[in-house]
mmCIF file with all atom_site columns, C-alpha atoms in Angstrom:
data_model
loop_
_atom_site.group_PDB
_atom_site.id
_atom_site.type_symbol
_atom_site.label_atom_id
_atom_site.label_alt_id
_atom_site.label_comp_id
_atom_site.label_asym_id
_atom_site.label_entity_id
_atom_site.label_seq_id
_atom_site.pdbx_PDB_ins_code
_atom_site.Cartn_x
_atom_site.Cartn_y
_atom_site.Cartn_z
_atom_site.occupancy
_atom_site.B_iso_or_equiv
_atom_site.pdbx_formal_charge
_atom_site.auth_seq_id
_atom_site.auth_comp_id
_atom_site.auth_asym_id
_atom_site.auth_atom_id
_atom_site.pdbx_PDB_model_num
ATOM 1  C CA . MET A 1 1  ? 5.217   -5.354  -11.425 1.00 41.00 ? 1  MET A CA 1
ATOM 2  C CA . SER A 1 2  ? 2.522   -7.766  -12.498 1.00 47.00 ? 2  SER A CA 1
ATOM 3  C CA . LYS A 1 3  ? -1.093  -6.773  -13.157 1.00 49.00 ? 3  LYS A CA 1
ATOM 4  C CA . LYS A 1 4  ? -2.135  -8.557  -9.960  1.00 55.00 ? 4  LYS A CA 1
ATOM 5  C CA . GLU A 1 5  ? 0.353   -6.509  -7.914  1.00 51.00 ? 5  GLU A CA 1
ATOM 6  C CA . THR A 1 6  ? -0.678  -3.181  -9.427  1.00 50.00 ? 6  THR A CA 1
ATOM 7  C CA . GLU A 1 7  ? -4.310  -3.836  -8.516  1.00 56.00 ? 7  GLU A CA 1
ATOM 8  C CA . THR A 1 8  ? -3.428  -3.827  -4.812  1.00 56.00 ? 8  THR A CA 1
ATOM 9  C CA . VAL A 1 9  ? -0.791  -1.084  -4.555  1.00 70.00 ? 9  VAL A CA 1
ATOM 10 C CA . ASP A 1 10 ? -1.857  1.746   -2.231  1.00 82.00 ? 10 ASP A CA 1
ATOM 11 C CA . ILE A 1 11 ? -5.286  0.227   -1.548  1.00 90.00 ? 11 ILE A CA 1
ATOM 12 C CA . ILE A 1 12 ? -6.756  -2.516  0.606   1.00 93.00 ? 12 ILE A CA 1
ATOM 13 C CA . LYS A 1 13 ? -9.005  -4.941  -1.240  1.00 93.00 ? 13 LYS A CA 1
ATOM 14 C CA . CYS A 1 14 ? -11.481 -7.049  0.747   1.00 96.00 ? 14 CYS A CA 1
ATOM 15 C CA . PRO A 1 15 ? -10.853 -10.729 -0.033  1.00 96.00 ? 15 PRO A CA 1
ATOM 16 C CA . HIS A 1 16 ? -14.572 -11.468 0.421   1.00 97.00 ? 16 HIS A CA 1
ATOM 17 C CA . CYS A 1 17 ? -16.403 -8.855  -1.672  1.00 97.00 ? 17 CYS A CA 1
ATOM 18 C CA . HIS A 1 18 ? -13.429 -7.086  -3.387  1.00 95.00 ? 18 HIS A CA 1
ATOM 19 C CA . HIS A 1 19 ? -14.424 -3.669  -2.011  1.00 95.00 ? 19 HIS A CA 1
ATOM 20 C CA . LEU A 1 20 ? -11.507 -1.183  -2.193  1.00 93.00 ? 20 LEU A CA 1
ATOM 21 C CA . MET A 1 21 ? -10.538 0.828   0.892   1.00 94.00 ? 21 MET A CA 1
ATOM 22 C CA . GLY A 1 22 ? -7.889  3.380   1.816   1.00 91.00 ? 22 GLY A CA 1
ATOM 23 C CA . TYR A 1 23 ? -5.139  2.694   4.323   1.00 88.00 ? 23 TYR A CA 1
ATOM 24 C CA . GLU A 1 24 ? -4.154  6.199   5.494   1.00 85.00 ? 24 GLU A CA 1
ATOM 25 C CA . ASP A 1 25 ? -5.864  5.966   8.903   1.00 87.00 ? 25 ASP A CA 1
ATOM 26 C CA . LEU A 1 26 ? -4.584  2.425   9.542   1.00 87.00 ? 26 LEU A CA 1
ATOM 27 C CA . ILE A 1 27 ? -0.793  2.767   9.226   1.00 85.00 ? 27 ILE A CA 1
ATOM 28 C CA . ASP A 1 28 ? 1.382   5.091   11.315  1.00 86.00 ? 28 ASP A CA 1
ATOM 29 C CA . VAL A 1 29 ? 4.091   7.245   9.763   1.00 84.00 ? 29 VAL A CA 1
ATOM 30 C CA . GLY A 1 30 ? 7.337   5.284   9.903   1.00 84.00 ? 30 GLY A CA 1
ATOM 31 C CA . ASP A 1 31 ? 5.736   1.831   9.722   1.00 88.00 ? 31 ASP A CA 1
ATOM 32 C CA . MET A 1 32 ? 7.694   -0.099  7.102   1.00 90.00 ? 32 MET A CA 1
ATOM 33 C CA . SER A 1 33 ? 5.853   -3.416  7.359   1.00 92.00 ? 33 SER A CA 1
ATOM 34 C CA . GLY A 1 34 ? 3.377   -5.213  9.543   1.00 92.00 ? 34 GLY A CA 1
ATOM 35 C CA . ASN A 1 35 ? -0.062  -6.726  9.704   1.00 94.00 ? 35 ASN A CA 1
ATOM 36 C CA . PHE A 1 36 ? -3.421  -6.018  11.249  1.00 95.00 ? 36 PHE A CA 1
ATOM 37 C CA . ASP A 1 37 ? -6.997  -7.280  11.246  1.00 96.00 ? 37 ASP A CA 1
ATOM 38 C CA . MET A 1 38 ? -9.822  -5.204  9.846   1.00 95.00 ? 38 MET A CA 1
ATOM 39 C CA . ASN A 1 39 ? -13.493 -5.376  8.906   1.00 96.00 ? 39 ASN A CA 1
ATOM 40 C CA . CYS A 1 40 ? -14.692 -4.561  5.409   1.00 97.00 ? 40 CYS A CA 1
ATOM 41 C CA . GLU A 1 41 ? -16.615 -1.292  5.186   1.00 96.00 ? 41 GLU A CA 1
ATOM 42 C CA . ARG A 1 42 ? -19.129 -2.876  2.827   1.00 98.00 ? 42 ARG A CA 1
ATOM 43 C CA . CYS A 1 43 ? -19.641 -6.563  3.729   1.00 98.00 ? 43 CYS A CA 1
ATOM 44 C CA . LYS A 1 44 ? -18.460 -6.201  7.377   1.00 98.00 ? 44 LYS A CA 1
ATOM 45 C CA . LYS A 1 45 ? -16.457 -9.485  7.254   1.00 98.00 ? 45 LYS A CA 1
ATOM 46 C CA . ASP A 1 46 ? -13.111 -9.804  9.076   1.00 98.00 ? 46 ASP A CA 1
ATOM 47 C CA . PHE A 1 47 ? -9.841  -10.263 7.198   1.00 98.00 ? 47 PHE A CA 1
ATOM 48 C CA . ASN A 1 48 ? -6.103  -9.901  7.779   1.00 97.00 ? 48 ASN A CA 1
ATOM 49 C CA . VAL A 1 49 ? -3.930  -7.278  6.077   1.00 94.00 ? 49 VAL A CA 1
ATOM 50 C CA . ASP A 1 50 ? -0.153  -7.651  5.592   1.00 94.00 ? 50 ASP A CA 1
ATOM 51 C CA . PHE A 1 51 ? 1.783   -4.666  4.274   1.00 91.00 ? 51 PHE A CA 1
ATOM 52 C CA . THR A 1 52 ? 5.314   -3.859  3.161   1.00 90.00 ? 52 THR A CA 1
ATOM 53 C CA . SER A 1 53 ? 6.681   -0.454  2.180   1.00 86.00 ? 53 SER A CA 1
ATOM 54 C CA . MET A 1 54 ? 8.687   -0.062  -1.015  1.00 83.00 ? 54 MET A CA 1
ATOM 55 C CA . PHE A 1 55 ? 10.974  2.702   -2.208  1.00 83.00 ? 55 PHE A CA 1
ATOM 56 C CA . TYR A 1 56 ? 11.633  3.605   -5.823  1.00 87.00 ? 56 TYR A CA 1
ATOM 57 C CA . PHE A 1 57 ? 14.793  5.521   -6.690  1.00 92.00 ? 57 PHE A CA 1
ATOM 58 C CA . THR A 1 58 ? 15.651  7.478   -9.813  1.00 94.00 ? 58 THR A CA 1
ATOM 59 C CA . THR A 1 59 ? 18.982  9.036   -10.686 1.00 94.00 ? 59 THR A CA 1
ATOM 60 C CA . THR A 1 60 ? 20.117  11.744  -13.071 1.00 94.00 ? 60 THR A CA 1
ATOM 61 C CA . LYS A 1 61 ? 23.524  13.024  -14.076 1.00 92.00 ? 61 LYS A CA 1
ATOM 62 C CA . LYS A 1 62 ? 24.652  16.255  -12.439 1.00 90.00 ? 62 LYS A CA 1
ATOM 63 C CA . VAL A 1 63 ? 24.997  19.130  -14.850 1.00 88.00 ? 63 VAL A CA 1
ATOM 64 C CA . GLU A 1 64 ? 28.417  20.780  -14.511 1.00 84.00 ? 64 GLU A CA 1
ATOM 65 C CA . GLY A 1 65 ? 28.397  24.376  -13.271 1.00 78.00 ? 65 GLY A CA 1
ATOM 66 C CA . THR A 1 66 ? 24.888  24.417  -11.757 1.00 70.00 ? 66 THR A CA 1
ATOM 67 C CA . GLU A 1 67 ? 25.886  24.220  -8.101  1.00 63.00 ? 67 GLU A CA 1
#
């Protein structure tokens, strides 16, 4: 992941004033992707938000005899 991508993971950044906002109240459980309009909490300007969910998987070897 690039530095630019990590700056916007799990936050919404206003494109006008760069204020950072949470997303928890804006996306319903189960939404995997979509878009919506919102107003910045600080500068009050409108902007569009596009989002995509990502999953990260890790694997480990099973240890014999621990079942």
